[in-house]
Every structure is written in C-alpha cells, then in structure tokens.
Amino acid sequence: MLEPKVGSGRTLVIGLGANLVAFAGLALADAGWMAYALISFAAIGALATPAFTGLMSNRIPDNAQGELQGLISSAAGLSMVVSPFVMTQTFAYFSGPDAAIVFPGAPFALAGLLILASMLIALPFIRLRETPDPASGPQERKTPAE
C-alpha cells in the first residue's frame, strides 16, 4: 500500500527507521506503558522485509528468482536459530548478578545496532528519489551485469 506510492527504497528506509526507533525505545523503556507506545513503530517496521525482498528481486534475472527466495528463507531460518541464543546471552551478561553494567535493555540495543548496520549497508543500493510511475507500467528488470 505504501510501496506503490513512495517506492521500494523509501519503504525500506521507513521500515528500518521505524524498527530502529522501536528497538532504541525498548532498550531504554523502564515502564510497561512505554512498550505499548512503541508497538506502532514495530508494526511500521514490518514494512522493511517485503520492501527489501522486492528490491532484491528486481535486481536479479527471472531465472534466478527461486534461488533468491531460497536464500532469503535460509537466512531467515538461520537468524531464527542464532538470535535467541545471542539475545538471551546478551541479556544474561547485562542483567546477571556479576554484571559490570546493569542494562536489561541490551538485547534491544544490540538489535537496534544490527538494524542500523543493515541500513548503512542497504543505503548505497537504494534509489530514494525513484518513485514508481503507474502510467509507465511494469519496469523492465536489469541483470547485475548491465
């Protein structure tokens, strides 16, 4: 709904930015109502995944679409295996009895840093000024060699 109006690149930046706000807020939240206030940012952040998938899909030829979707699914599956371990260990390190710095929001801060890193990696590949023109019809895909 948003993507046709502002383009994939801007939708990705909006989604990643909203995720960054949500994770930074959750890292610093010290009351339950603050988490509820950040739900809308987390929901907007969900726009990032389809926008990112669409941007990648438009950069590769049609005969490699299945490989791309398999790679995306594999990366998502790997992150679902690794991230619970990393985040629980981060939480334990910063909230345990021997913690040098007590910061129970550290897993959210780490997630925010990862979102920021992904944003910095993605920005050079995004054309933010490009907005789709509905009158021009579907765009022709270009292969990476072009």
mmCIF file of N, CA and C in Angstrom:
data_model
loop_
_atom_site.group_PDB
_atom_site.id
_atom_site.type_symbol
_atom_site.label_atom_id
_atom_site.label_comp_id
_atom_site.label_asym_id
_atom_site.label_seq_id
_atom_site.Cartn_x
_atom_site.Cartn_y
_atom_site.Cartn_z
ATOM 1 N N MET A 1 0.808 -1.184 0.000
ATOM 2 C CA MET A 1 0.000 0.000 0.000
ATOM 3 C C MET A 1 0.860 1.261 0.000
ATOM 4 N N LEU A 2 1.888 1.256 0.813
ATOM 5 C CA LEU A 2 2.787 2.401 0.856
ATOM 6 C C LEU A 2 3.806 2.337 -0.278
ATOM 7 N N GLU A 3 4.245 1.128 -0.595
ATOM 8 C CA GLU A 3 5.307 0.951 -1.584
ATOM 9 C C GLU A 3 4.965 1.510 -2.963
ATOM 10 N N PRO A 4 3.760 1.296 -3.489
ATOM 11 C CA PRO A 4 3.460 1.870 -4.799
ATOM 12 C C PRO A 4 3.485 3.399 -4.802
ATOM 13 N N LYS A 5 3.249 4.008 -3.661
ATOM 14 C CA LYS A 5 3.205 5.473 -3.594
ATOM 15 C C LYS A 5 4.580 6.101 -3.428
ATOM 16 N N VAL A 6 5.448 5.487 -2.626
ATOM 17 C CA VAL A 6 6.743 6.105 -2.341
ATOM 18 C C VAL A 6 7.928 5.333 -2.895
ATOM 19 N N GLY A 7 7.732 4.113 -3.349
ATOM 20 C CA GLY A 7 8.813 3.322 -3.914
ATOM 21 C C GLY A 7 9.406 2.361 -2.888
ATOM 22 N N SER A 8 10.072 1.334 -3.393
ATOM 23 C CA SER A 8 10.643 0.296 -2.528
ATOM 24 C C SER A 8 11.750 0.832 -1.632
ATOM 25 N N GLY A 9 12.592 1.682 -2.189
ATOM 26 C CA GLY A 9 13.711 2.217 -1.419
ATOM 27 C C GLY A 9 13.258 3.018 -0.218
ATOM 28 N N ARG A 10 12.331 3.913 -0.430
ATOM 29 C CA ARG A 10 11.825 4.724 0.684
ATOM 30 C C ARG A 10 11.057 3.868 1.684
ATOM 31 N N THR A 11 10.314 2.880 1.195
ATOM 32 C CA THR A 11 9.589 1.994 2.097
ATOM 33 C C THR A 11 10.573 1.233 2.987
ATOM 34 N N LEU A 12 11.683 0.782 2.409
ATOM 35 C CA LEU A 12 12.702 0.082 3.192
ATOM 36 C C LEU A 12 13.292 1.009 4.251
ATOM 37 N N VAL A 13 13.622 2.223 3.873
ATOM 38 C CA VAL A 13 14.191 3.178 4.828
ATOM 39 C C VAL A 13 13.189 3.510 5.931
ATOM 40 N N ILE A 14 11.921 3.683 5.572
ATOM 41 C CA ILE A 14 10.882 3.956 6.578
ATOM 42 C C ILE A 14 10.762 2.775 7.544
ATOM 43 N N GLY A 15 10.734 1.560 6.995
ATOM 44 C CA GLY A 15 10.613 0.372 7.840
ATOM 45 C C GLY A 15 11.809 0.187 8.757
ATOM 46 N N LEU A 16 13.011 0.332 8.215
ATOM 47 C CA LEU A 16 14.205 0.180 9.047
ATOM 48 C C LEU A 16 14.285 1.290 10.086
ATOM 49 N N GLY A 17 13.919 2.512 9.704
ATOM 50 C CA GLY A 17 13.921 3.625 10.655
ATOM 51 C C GLY A 17 12.931 3.395 11.792
ATOM 52 N N ALA A 18 11.752 2.886 11.453
ATOM 53 C CA ALA A 18 10.752 2.593 12.478
ATOM 54 C C ALA A 18 11.235 1.479 13.408
ATOM 55 N N ASN A 19 11.888 0.469 12.842
ATOM 56 C CA ASN A 19 12.465 -0.588 13.677
ATOM 57 C C ASN A 19 13.543 -0.027 14.597
ATOM 58 N N LEU A 20 14.344 0.866 14.083
ATOM 59 C CA LEU A 20 15.397 1.479 14.888
ATOM 60 C C LEU A 20 14.801 2.244 16.070
ATOM 61 N N VAL A 21 13.754 3.013 15.812
ATOM 62 C CA VAL A 21 13.074 3.750 16.889
ATOM 63 C C VAL A 21 12.482 2.771 17.907
ATOM 64 N N ALA A 22 11.837 1.714 17.428
ATOM 65 C CA ALA A 22 11.208 0.739 18.326
ATOM 66 C C ALA A 22 12.248 0.069 19.216
ATOM 67 N N PHE A 23 13.349 -0.398 18.635
ATOM 68 C CA PHE A 23 14.363 -1.084 19.426
ATOM 69 C C PHE A 23 15.082 -0.141 20.385
ATOM 70 N N ALA A 24 15.372 1.069 19.943
ATOM 71 C CA ALA A 24 16.010 2.039 20.839
ATOM 72 C C ALA A 24 15.074 2.373 22.001
ATOM 73 N N GLY A 25 13.808 2.549 21.706
ATOM 74 C CA GLY A 25 12.843 2.831 22.760
ATOM 75 C C GLY A 25 12.692 1.677 23.730
ATOM 76 N N LEU A 26 12.637 0.444 23.201
ATOM 77 C CA LEU A 26 12.522 -0.722 24.077
ATOM 78 C C LEU A 26 13.768 -0.907 24.932
ATOM 79 N N ALA A 27 14.925 -0.548 24.395
ATOM 80 C CA ALA A 27 16.170 -0.662 25.163
ATOM 81 C C ALA A 27 16.158 0.262 26.371
ATOM 82 N N LEU A 28 15.518 1.409 26.215
ATOM 83 C CA LEU A 28 15.514 2.411 27.284
ATOM 84 C C LEU A 28 14.245 2.411 28.128
ATOM 85 N N ALA A 29 13.255 1.632 27.743
ATOM 86 C CA ALA A 29 11.964 1.625 28.446
ATOM 87 C C ALA A 29 12.128 1.100 29.870
ATOM 88 N N ASP A 30 11.498 1.791 30.800
ATOM 89 C CA ASP A 30 11.537 1.332 32.189
ATOM 90 C C ASP A 30 10.135 1.173 32.782
ATOM 91 N N ALA A 31 9.128 1.257 31.916
ATOM 92 C CA ALA A 31 7.746 1.036 32.345
ATOM 93 C C ALA A 31 6.992 0.335 31.222
ATOM 94 N N GLY A 32 6.011 -0.464 31.601
ATOM 95 C CA GLY A 32 5.265 -1.240 30.622
ATOM 96 C C GLY A 32 4.553 -0.410 29.580
ATOM 97 N N TRP A 33 4.033 0.760 29.963
ATOM 98 C CA TRP A 33 3.299 1.587 29.007
ATOM 99 C C TRP A 33 4.205 2.045 27.864
ATOM 100 N N MET A 34 5.509 2.134 28.117
ATOM 101 C CA MET A 34 6.435 2.562 27.061
ATOM 102 C C MET A 34 6.513 1.519 25.944
ATOM 103 N N ALA A 35 6.470 0.263 26.329
ATOM 104 C CA ALA A 35 6.481 -0.806 25.322
ATOM 105 C C ALA A 35 5.232 -0.731 24.453
ATOM 106 N N TYR A 36 4.101 -0.454 25.080
ATOM 107 C CA TYR A 36 2.862 -0.318 24.307
ATOM 108 C C TYR A 36 2.935 0.870 23.350
ATOM 109 N N ALA A 37 3.571 1.933 23.780
ATOM 110 C CA ALA A 37 3.691 3.118 22.926
ATOM 111 C C ALA A 37 4.549 2.845 21.698
ATOM 112 N N LEU A 38 5.429 1.856 21.775
ATOM 113 C CA LEU A 38 6.340 1.560 20.664
ATOM 114 C C LEU A 38 5.798 0.514 19.696
ATOM 115 N N ILE A 39 4.644 -0.045 19.995
ATOM 116 C CA ILE A 39 4.075 -1.087 19.132
ATOM 117 C C ILE A 39 3.840 -0.565 17.716
ATOM 118 N N SER A 40 3.370 0.663 17.589
ATOM 119 C CA SER A 40 3.094 1.195 16.249
ATOM 120 C C SER A 40 4.377 1.310 15.433
ATOM 121 N N PHE A 41 5.490 1.657 16.067
ATOM 122 C CA PHE A 41 6.758 1.725 15.340
ATOM 123 C C PHE A 41 7.193 0.336 14.890
ATOM 124 N N ALA A 42 7.022 -0.651 15.758
ATOM 125 C CA ALA A 42 7.376 -2.021 15.389
ATOM 126 C C ALA A 42 6.499 -2.522 14.240
ATOM 127 N N ALA A 43 5.230 -2.140 14.246
ATOM 128 C CA ALA A 43 4.332 -2.552 13.159
ATOM 129 C C ALA A 43 4.753 -1.919 11.833
ATOM 130 N N ILE A 44 5.108 -0.646 11.860
ATOM 131 C CA ILE A 44 5.581 0.022 10.642
ATOM 132 C C ILE A 44 6.893 -0.593 10.187
ATOM 133 N N GLY A 45 7.701 -1.031 11.146
ATOM 134 C CA GLY A 45 8.969 -1.675 10.820
ATOM 135 C C GLY A 45 8.798 -2.954 10.022
ATOM 136 N N ALA A 46 7.628 -3.573 10.124
ATOM 137 C CA ALA A 46 7.374 -4.796 9.356
ATOM 138 C C ALA A 46 7.346 -4.537 7.859
ATOM 139 N N LEU A 47 7.258 -3.278 7.441
ATOM 140 C CA LEU A 47 7.297 -2.951 6.012
ATOM 141 C C LEU A 47 8.666 -3.216 5.390
ATOM 142 N N ALA A 48 9.698 -3.295 6.215
ATOM 143 C CA ALA A 48 11.056 -3.427 5.698
ATOM 144 C C ALA A 48 11.275 -4.748 4.958
ATOM 145 N N THR A 49 10.752 -5.837 5.498
ATOM 146 C CA THR A 49 11.030 -7.144 4.897
ATOM 147 C C THR A 49 10.491 -7.274 3.473
ATOM 148 N N PRO A 50 9.217 -6.990 3.192
ATOM 149 C CA PRO A 50 8.768 -7.108 1.804
ATOM 150 C C PRO A 50 9.439 -6.097 0.874
ATOM 151 N N ALA A 51 9.749 -4.907 1.377
ATOM 152 C CA ALA A 51 10.431 -3.921 0.528
ATOM 153 C C ALA A 51 11.827 -4.407 0.169
ATOM 154 N N PHE A 52 12.527 -4.976 1.151
ATOM 155 C CA PHE A 52 13.870 -5.496 0.902
ATOM 156 C C PHE A 52 13.827 -6.659 -0.082
ATOM 157 N N THR A 53 12.859 -7.545 0.097
ATOM 158 C CA THR A 53 12.704 -8.678 -0.816
ATOM 159 C C THR A 53 12.403 -8.192 -2.229
ATOM 160 N N GLY A 54 11.535 -7.198 -2.350
ATOM 161 C CA GLY A 54 11.212 -6.647 -3.661
ATOM 162 C C GLY A 54 12.412 -5.994 -4.329
ATOM 163 N N LEU A 55 13.197 -5.258 -3.561
ATOM 164 C CA LEU A 55 14.395 -4.630 -4.129
ATOM 165 C C LEU A 55 15.379 -5.679 -4.631
ATOM 166 N N MET A 56 15.573 -6.736 -3.853
ATOM 167 C CA MET A 56 16.493 -7.792 -4.287
ATOM 168 C C MET A 56 15.938 -8.507 -5.511
ATOM 169 N N SER A 57 14.648 -8.768 -5.513
ATOM 170 C CA SER A 57 14.017 -9.483 -6.617
ATOM 171 C C SER A 57 14.143 -8.710 -7.933
ATOM 172 N N ASN A 58 14.082 -7.390 -7.856
ATOM 173 C CA ASN A 58 14.194 -6.576 -9.065
ATOM 174 C C ASN A 58 15.619 -6.473 -9.588
ATOM 175 N N ARG A 59 16.597 -6.895 -8.831
ATOM 176 C CA ARG A 59 17.991 -6.781 -9.238
ATOM 177 C C ARG A 59 18.545 -8.049 -9.881
ATOM 178 N N ILE A 60 17.783 -9.117 -9.881
ATOM 179 C CA ILE A 60 18.295 -10.351 -10.457
ATOM 180 C C ILE A 60 17.389 -10.822 -11.583
ATOM 181 N N PRO A 61 17.924 -11.632 -12.498
ATOM 182 C CA PRO A 61 17.108 -12.101 -13.627
ATOM 183 C C PRO A 61 15.997 -13.057 -13.172
ATOM 184 N N ASP A 62 15.009 -13.204 -14.038
ATOM 185 C CA ASP A 62 13.849 -14.039 -13.725
ATOM 186 C C ASP A 62 14.231 -15.490 -13.434
ATOM 187 N N ASN A 63 15.258 -16.003 -14.100
ATOM 188 C CA ASN A 63 15.607 -17.409 -13.912
ATOM 189 C C ASN A 63 16.348 -17.674 -12.600
ATOM 190 N N ALA A 64 16.602 -16.636 -11.800
ATOM 191 C CA ALA A 64 17.278 -16.814 -10.513
ATOM 192 C C ALA A 64 16.368 -16.462 -9.337
ATOM 193 N N GLN A 65 15.082 -16.229 -9.593
ATOM 194 C CA GLN A 65 14.161 -15.836 -8.534
ATOM 195 C C GLN A 65 14.000 -16.927 -7.468
ATOM 196 N N GLY A 66 13.948 -18.178 -7.883
ATOM 197 C CA GLY A 66 13.806 -19.276 -6.925
ATOM 198 C C GLY A 66 15.006 -19.378 -6.004
ATOM 199 N N GLU A 67 16.193 -19.192 -6.569
ATOM 200 C CA GLU A 67 17.408 -19.221 -5.755
ATOM 201 C C GLU A 67 17.394 -18.089 -4.729
ATOM 202 N N LEU A 68 16.957 -16.909 -5.154
ATOM 203 C CA LEU A 68 16.883 -15.774 -4.243
ATOM 204 C C LEU A 68 15.920 -16.062 -3.099
ATOM 205 N N GLN A 69 14.735 -16.570 -3.420
ATOM 206 C CA GLN A 69 13.759 -16.851 -2.375
ATOM 207 C C GLN A 69 14.275 -17.934 -1.424
ATOM 208 N N GLY A 70 14.995 -18.921 -1.944
ATOM 209 C CA GLY A 70 15.599 -19.946 -1.092
ATOM 210 C C GLY A 70 16.658 -19.356 -0.173
ATOM 211 N N LEU A 71 17.466 -18.434 -0.714
ATOM 212 C CA LEU A 71 18.496 -17.778 0.090
ATOM 213 C C LEU A 71 17.866 -16.931 1.190
ATOM 214 N N ILE A 72 16.819 -16.192 0.845
ATOM 215 C CA ILE A 72 16.131 -15.370 1.841
ATOM 216 C C ILE A 72 15.539 -16.251 2.946
ATOM 217 N N SER A 73 14.910 -17.360 2.561
ATOM 218 C CA SER A 73 14.329 -18.274 3.554
ATOM 219 C C SER A 73 15.412 -18.906 4.423
ATOM 220 N N SER A 74 16.537 -19.257 3.828
ATOM 221 C CA SER A 74 17.642 -19.841 4.600
ATOM 222 C C SER A 74 18.209 -18.840 5.590
ATOM 223 N N ALA A 75 18.392 -17.599 5.147
ATOM 224 C CA ALA A 75 18.915 -16.563 6.046
ATOM 225 C C ALA A 75 17.937 -16.295 7.185
ATOM 226 N N ALA A 76 16.647 -16.258 6.879
ATOM 227 C CA ALA A 76 15.642 -16.046 7.929
ATOM 228 C C ALA A 76 15.647 -17.206 8.917
ATOM 229 N N GLY A 77 15.744 -18.426 8.424
ATOM 230 C CA GLY A 77 15.790 -19.597 9.298
ATOM 231 C C GLY A 77 17.025 -19.597 10.181
ATOM 232 N N LEU A 78 18.165 -19.244 9.613
ATOM 233 C CA LEU A 78 19.402 -19.176 10.391
ATOM 234 C C LEU A 78 19.305 -18.117 11.487
ATOM 235 N N SER A 79 18.711 -16.989 11.149
ATOM 236 C CA SER A 79 18.585 -15.936 12.166
ATOM 237 C C SER A 79 17.633 -16.364 13.278
ATOM 238 N N MET A 80 16.629 -17.183 12.949
ATOM 239 C CA MET A 80 15.706 -17.657 13.979
ATOM 240 C C MET A 80 16.357 -18.685 14.902
ATOM 241 N N VAL A 81 17.438 -19.287 14.449
ATOM 242 C CA VAL A 81 18.171 -20.233 15.291
ATOM 243 C C VAL A 81 19.213 -19.494 16.135
ATOM 244 N N VAL A 82 19.935 -18.564 15.535
ATOM 245 C CA VAL A 82 21.047 -17.890 16.194
ATOM 246 C C VAL A 82 20.585 -16.777 17.137
ATOM 247 N N SER A 83 19.594 -15.985 16.724
ATOM 248 C CA SER A 83 19.248 -14.797 17.506
ATOM 249 C C SER A 83 18.726 -15.094 18.916
ATOM 250 N N PRO A 84 17.924 -16.122 19.163
ATOM 251 C CA PRO A 84 17.526 -16.358 20.559
ATOM 252 C C PRO A 84 18.724 -16.630 21.471
ATOM 253 N N PHE A 85 19.691 -17.378 20.980
ATOM 254 C CA PHE A 85 20.881 -17.650 21.784
ATOM 255 C C PHE A 85 21.671 -16.367 22.047
ATOM 256 N N VAL A 86 21.909 -15.581 21.005
ATOM 257 C CA VAL A 86 22.683 -14.350 21.157
ATOM 258 C C VAL A 86 21.969 -13.360 22.078
ATOM 259 N N MET A 87 20.679 -13.196 21.891
ATOM 260 C CA MET A 87 19.949 -12.213 22.692
ATOM 261 C C MET A 87 19.801 -12.656 24.147
ATOM 262 N N THR A 88 19.579 -13.935 24.405
ATOM 263 C CA THR A 88 19.485 -14.375 25.798
ATOM 264 C C THR A 88 20.837 -14.276 26.495
ATOM 265 N N GLN A 89 21.909 -14.572 25.781
ATOM 266 C CA GLN A 89 23.243 -14.430 26.376
ATOM 267 C C GLN A 89 23.570 -12.962 26.640
ATOM 268 N N THR A 90 23.152 -12.082 25.738
ATOM 269 C CA THR A 90 23.351 -10.646 25.948
ATOM 270 C C THR A 90 22.567 -10.187 27.169
ATOM 271 N N PHE A 91 21.325 -10.637 27.290
ATOM 272 C CA PHE A 91 20.510 -10.282 28.449
ATOM 273 C C PHE A 91 21.152 -10.801 29.736
ATOM 274 N N ALA A 92 21.611 -12.042 29.733
ATOM 275 C CA ALA A 92 22.222 -12.628 30.925
ATOM 276 C C ALA A 92 23.487 -11.868 31.315
ATOM 277 N N TYR A 93 24.280 -11.479 30.343
ATOM 278 C CA TYR A 93 25.531 -10.767 30.624
ATOM 279 C C TYR A 93 25.272 -9.406 31.270
ATOM 280 N N PHE A 94 24.261 -8.698 30.778
ATOM 281 C CA PHE A 94 24.000 -7.343 31.269
ATOM 282 C C PHE A 94 22.985 -7.271 32.420
ATOM 283 N N SER A 95 22.415 -8.391 32.831
ATOM 284 C CA SER A 95 21.465 -8.334 33.935
ATOM 285 C C SER A 95 21.771 -9.352 35.029
ATOM 286 N N GLY A 96 22.870 -10.070 34.891
ATOM 287 C CA GLY A 96 23.243 -11.055 35.901
ATOM 288 C C GLY A 96 23.784 -10.401 37.165
ATOM 289 N N PRO A 97 23.970 -11.187 38.204
ATOM 290 C CA PRO A 97 24.461 -10.639 39.470
ATOM 291 C C PRO A 97 25.889 -10.080 39.386
ATOM 292 N N ASP A 98 26.698 -10.580 38.465
ATOM 293 C CA ASP A 98 28.083 -10.092 38.334
ATOM 294 C C ASP A 98 28.222 -9.019 37.257
ATOM 295 N N ALA A 99 27.146 -8.530 36.729
ATOM 296 C CA ALA A 99 27.213 -7.577 35.610
ATOM 297 C C ALA A 99 27.938 -6.297 36.029
ATOM 298 N N ALA A 100 28.954 -5.939 35.235
ATOM 299 C CA ALA A 100 29.674 -4.692 35.489
ATOM 300 C C ALA A 100 28.775 -3.499 35.183
ATOM 301 N N ILE A 101 27.970 -3.638 34.151
ATOM 302 C CA ILE A 101 26.993 -2.617 33.780
ATOM 303 C C ILE A 101 25.632 -3.306 33.731
ATOM 304 N N VAL A 102 24.704 -2.859 34.525
ATOM 305 C CA VAL A 102 23.359 -3.443 34.528
ATOM 306 C C VAL A 102 22.520 -2.703 33.494
ATOM 307 N N PHE A 103 22.178 -3.429 32.436
ATOM 308 C CA PHE A 103 21.414 -2.845 31.334
ATOM 309 C C PHE A 103 20.530 -3.928 30.729
ATOM 310 N N PRO A 104 19.358 -4.183 31.322
ATOM 311 C CA PRO A 104 18.494 -5.245 30.819
ATOM 312 C C PRO A 104 17.984 -5.006 29.405
ATOM 313 N N GLY A 105 18.056 -3.782 28.912
ATOM 314 C CA GLY A 105 17.623 -3.480 27.552
ATOM 315 C C GLY A 105 18.692 -3.751 26.504
ATOM 316 N N ALA A 106 19.810 -4.339 26.909
ATOM 317 C CA ALA A 106 20.927 -4.578 25.985
ATOM 318 C C ALA A 106 20.546 -5.393 24.748
ATOM 319 N N PRO A 107 19.706 -6.436 24.846
ATOM 320 C CA PRO A 107 19.347 -7.159 23.620
ATOM 321 C C PRO A 107 18.641 -6.258 22.592
ATOM 322 N N PHE A 108 17.797 -5.343 23.083
ATOM 323 C CA PHE A 108 17.122 -4.420 22.162
ATOM 324 C C PHE A 108 18.114 -3.420 21.571
ATOM 325 N N ALA A 109 19.078 -2.991 22.379
ATOM 326 C CA ALA A 109 20.113 -2.087 21.869
ATOM 327 C C ALA A 109 20.952 -2.796 20.802
ATOM 328 N N LEU A 110 21.279 -4.061 21.044
ATOM 329 C CA LEU A 110 22.021 -4.842 20.050
ATOM 330 C C LEU A 110 21.208 -4.994 18.763
ATOM 331 N N ALA A 111 19.916 -5.261 18.897
ATOM 332 C CA ALA A 111 19.045 -5.366 17.719
ATOM 333 C C ALA A 111 19.015 -4.037 16.972
ATOM 334 N N GLY A 112 18.961 -2.926 17.696
ATOM 335 C CA GLY A 112 18.990 -1.612 17.063
ATOM 336 C C GLY A 112 20.295 -1.370 16.311
ATOM 337 N N LEU A 113 21.412 -1.792 16.895
ATOM 338 C CA LEU A 113 22.702 -1.659 16.207
ATOM 339 C C LEU A 113 22.743 -2.497 14.930
ATOM 340 N N LEU A 114 22.158 -3.680 14.981
ATOM 341 C CA LEU A 114 22.105 -4.528 13.785
ATOM 342 C C LEU A 114 21.218 -3.905 12.707
ATOM 343 N N ILE A 115 20.111 -3.280 13.119
ATOM 344 C CA ILE A 115 19.238 -2.588 12.172
ATOM 345 C C ILE A 115 19.987 -1.410 11.551
ATOM 346 N N LEU A 116 20.710 -0.651 12.384
ATOM 347 C CA LEU A 116 21.494 0.480 11.885
ATOM 348 C C LEU A 116 22.554 0.011 10.889
ATOM 349 N N ALA A 117 23.232 -1.088 11.195
ATOM 350 C CA ALA A 117 24.230 -1.638 10.273
ATOM 351 C C ALA A 117 23.591 -2.054 8.955
ATOM 352 N N SER A 118 22.428 -2.702 9.028
ATOM 353 C CA SER A 118 21.760 -3.120 7.785
ATOM 354 C C SER A 118 21.315 -1.908 6.977
ATOM 355 N N MET A 119 20.916 -0.847 7.664
ATOM 356 C CA MET A 119 20.521 0.375 6.969
ATOM 357 C C MET A 119 21.725 0.996 6.249
ATOM 358 N N LEU A 120 22.861 1.029 6.918
ATOM 359 C CA LEU A 120 24.066 1.593 6.308
ATOM 360 C C LEU A 120 24.545 0.750 5.125
ATOM 361 N N ILE A 121 24.358 -0.556 5.220
ATOM 362 C CA ILE A 121 24.739 -1.440 4.108
ATOM 363 C C ILE A 121 23.787 -1.261 2.932
ATOM 364 N N ALA A 122 22.496 -1.104 3.209
ATOM 365 C CA ALA A 122 21.484 -1.037 2.149
ATOM 366 C C ALA A 122 21.437 0.315 1.449
ATOM 367 N N LEU A 123 21.739 1.396 2.151
ATOM 368 C CA LEU A 123 21.567 2.741 1.578
ATOM 369 C C LEU A 123 22.255 2.956 0.229
ATOM 370 N N PRO A 124 23.485 2.495 0.028
ATOM 371 C CA PRO A 124 24.101 2.728 -1.292
ATOM 372 C C PRO A 124 23.377 2.041 -2.456
ATOM 373 N N PHE A 125 22.585 1.027 -2.160
ATOM 374 C CA PHE A 125 21.901 0.280 -3.205
ATOM 375 C C PHE A 125 20.485 0.776 -3.465
ATOM 376 N N ILE A 126 20.042 1.772 -2.716
ATOM 377 C CA ILE A 126 18.665 2.246 -2.806
ATOM 378 C C ILE A 126 18.620 3.567 -3.555
ATOM 379 N N ARG A 127 17.693 3.655 -4.466
ATOM 380 C CA ARG A 127 17.431 4.930 -5.139
ATOM 381 C C ARG A 127 16.256 5.579 -4.434
ATOM 382 N N LEU A 128 16.535 6.530 -3.553
ATOM 383 C CA LEU A 128 15.465 7.146 -2.766
ATOM 384 C C LEU A 128 14.637 8.126 -3.578
ATOM 385 N N ARG A 129 15.201 8.693 -4.632
ATOM 386 C CA ARG A 129 14.449 9.659 -5.435
ATOM 387 C C ARG A 129 13.518 8.984 -6.419
ATOM 388 N N GLU A 130 13.707 7.715 -6.625
ATOM 389 C CA GLU A 130 12.898 6.990 -7.600
ATOM 390 C C GLU A 130 11.511 6.703 -7.029
ATOM 391 N N THR A 131 10.484 7.194 -7.699
ATOM 392 C CA THR A 131 9.112 6.843 -7.337
ATOM 393 C C THR A 131 8.471 6.209 -8.553
ATOM 394 N N PRO A 132 7.744 5.150 -8.348
ATOM 395 C CA PRO A 132 7.153 4.461 -9.483
ATOM 396 C C PRO A 132 6.093 5.320 -10.170
ATOM 397 N N ASP A 133 6.066 5.218 -11.486
ATOM 398 C CA ASP A 133 5.074 5.934 -12.280
ATOM 399 C C ASP A 133 4.034 4.919 -12.734
ATOM 400 N N PRO A 134 2.828 4.945 -12.171
ATOM 401 C CA PRO A 134 1.831 3.935 -12.505
ATOM 402 C C PRO A 134 1.462 3.926 -13.992
ATOM 403 N N ALA A 135 1.620 5.058 -14.683
ATOM 404 C CA ALA A 135 1.258 5.118 -16.092
ATOM 405 C C ALA A 135 2.269 4.401 -16.978
ATOM 406 N N SER A 136 3.497 4.230 -16.491
ATOM 407 C CA SER A 136 4.534 3.628 -17.328
ATOM 408 C C SER A 136 4.475 2.114 -17.348
ATOM 409 N N GLY A 137 3.686 1.500 -16.463
ATOM 410 C CA GLY A 137 3.569 0.054 -16.460
ATOM 411 C C GLY A 137 4.719 -0.586 -15.715
ATOM 412 N N PRO A 138 4.852 -1.925 -15.822
ATOM 413 C CA PRO A 138 5.904 -2.618 -15.089
ATOM 414 C C PRO A 138 7.294 -2.236 -15.606
ATOM 415 N N GLN A 139 8.214 -2.153 -14.674
ATOM 416 C CA GLN A 139 9.589 -1.809 -15.021
ATOM 417 C C GLN A 139 10.313 -3.046 -15.536
ATOM 418 N N GLU A 140 11.210 -2.847 -16.491
ATOM 419 C CA GLU A 140 11.999 -3.929 -17.021
ATOM 420 C C GLU A 140 13.140 -4.242 -16.051
ATOM 421 N N ARG A 141 13.349 -5.495 -15.776
ATOM 422 C CA ARG A 141 14.419 -5.886 -14.856
ATOM 423 C C ARG A 141 15.746 -5.853 -15.581
ATOM 424 N N LYS A 142 16.768 -5.459 -14.846
ATOM 425 C CA LYS A 142 18.119 -5.483 -15.382
ATOM 426 C C LYS A 142 18.925 -6.493 -14.620
ATOM 427 N N THR A 143 19.811 -7.172 -15.319
ATOM 428 C CA THR A 143 20.683 -8.125 -14.649
ATOM 429 C C THR A 143 21.840 -7.363 -14.037
ATOM 430 N N PRO A 144 22.536 -7.952 -13.050
ATOM 431 C CA PRO A 144 23.637 -7.251 -12.416
ATOM 432 C C PRO A 144 24.741 -6.832 -13.385
ATOM 433 N N ALA A 145 24.874 -7.530 -14.524
ATOM 434 C CA ALA A 145 25.931 -7.215 -15.484
ATOM 435 C C ALA A 145 25.628 -5.957 -16.290
ATOM 436 N N GLU A 146 24.381 -5.509 -16.299
ATOM 437 C CA GLU A 146 24.025 -4.342 -17.116
ATOM 438 C C GLU A 146 24.358 -3.057 -16.432
#
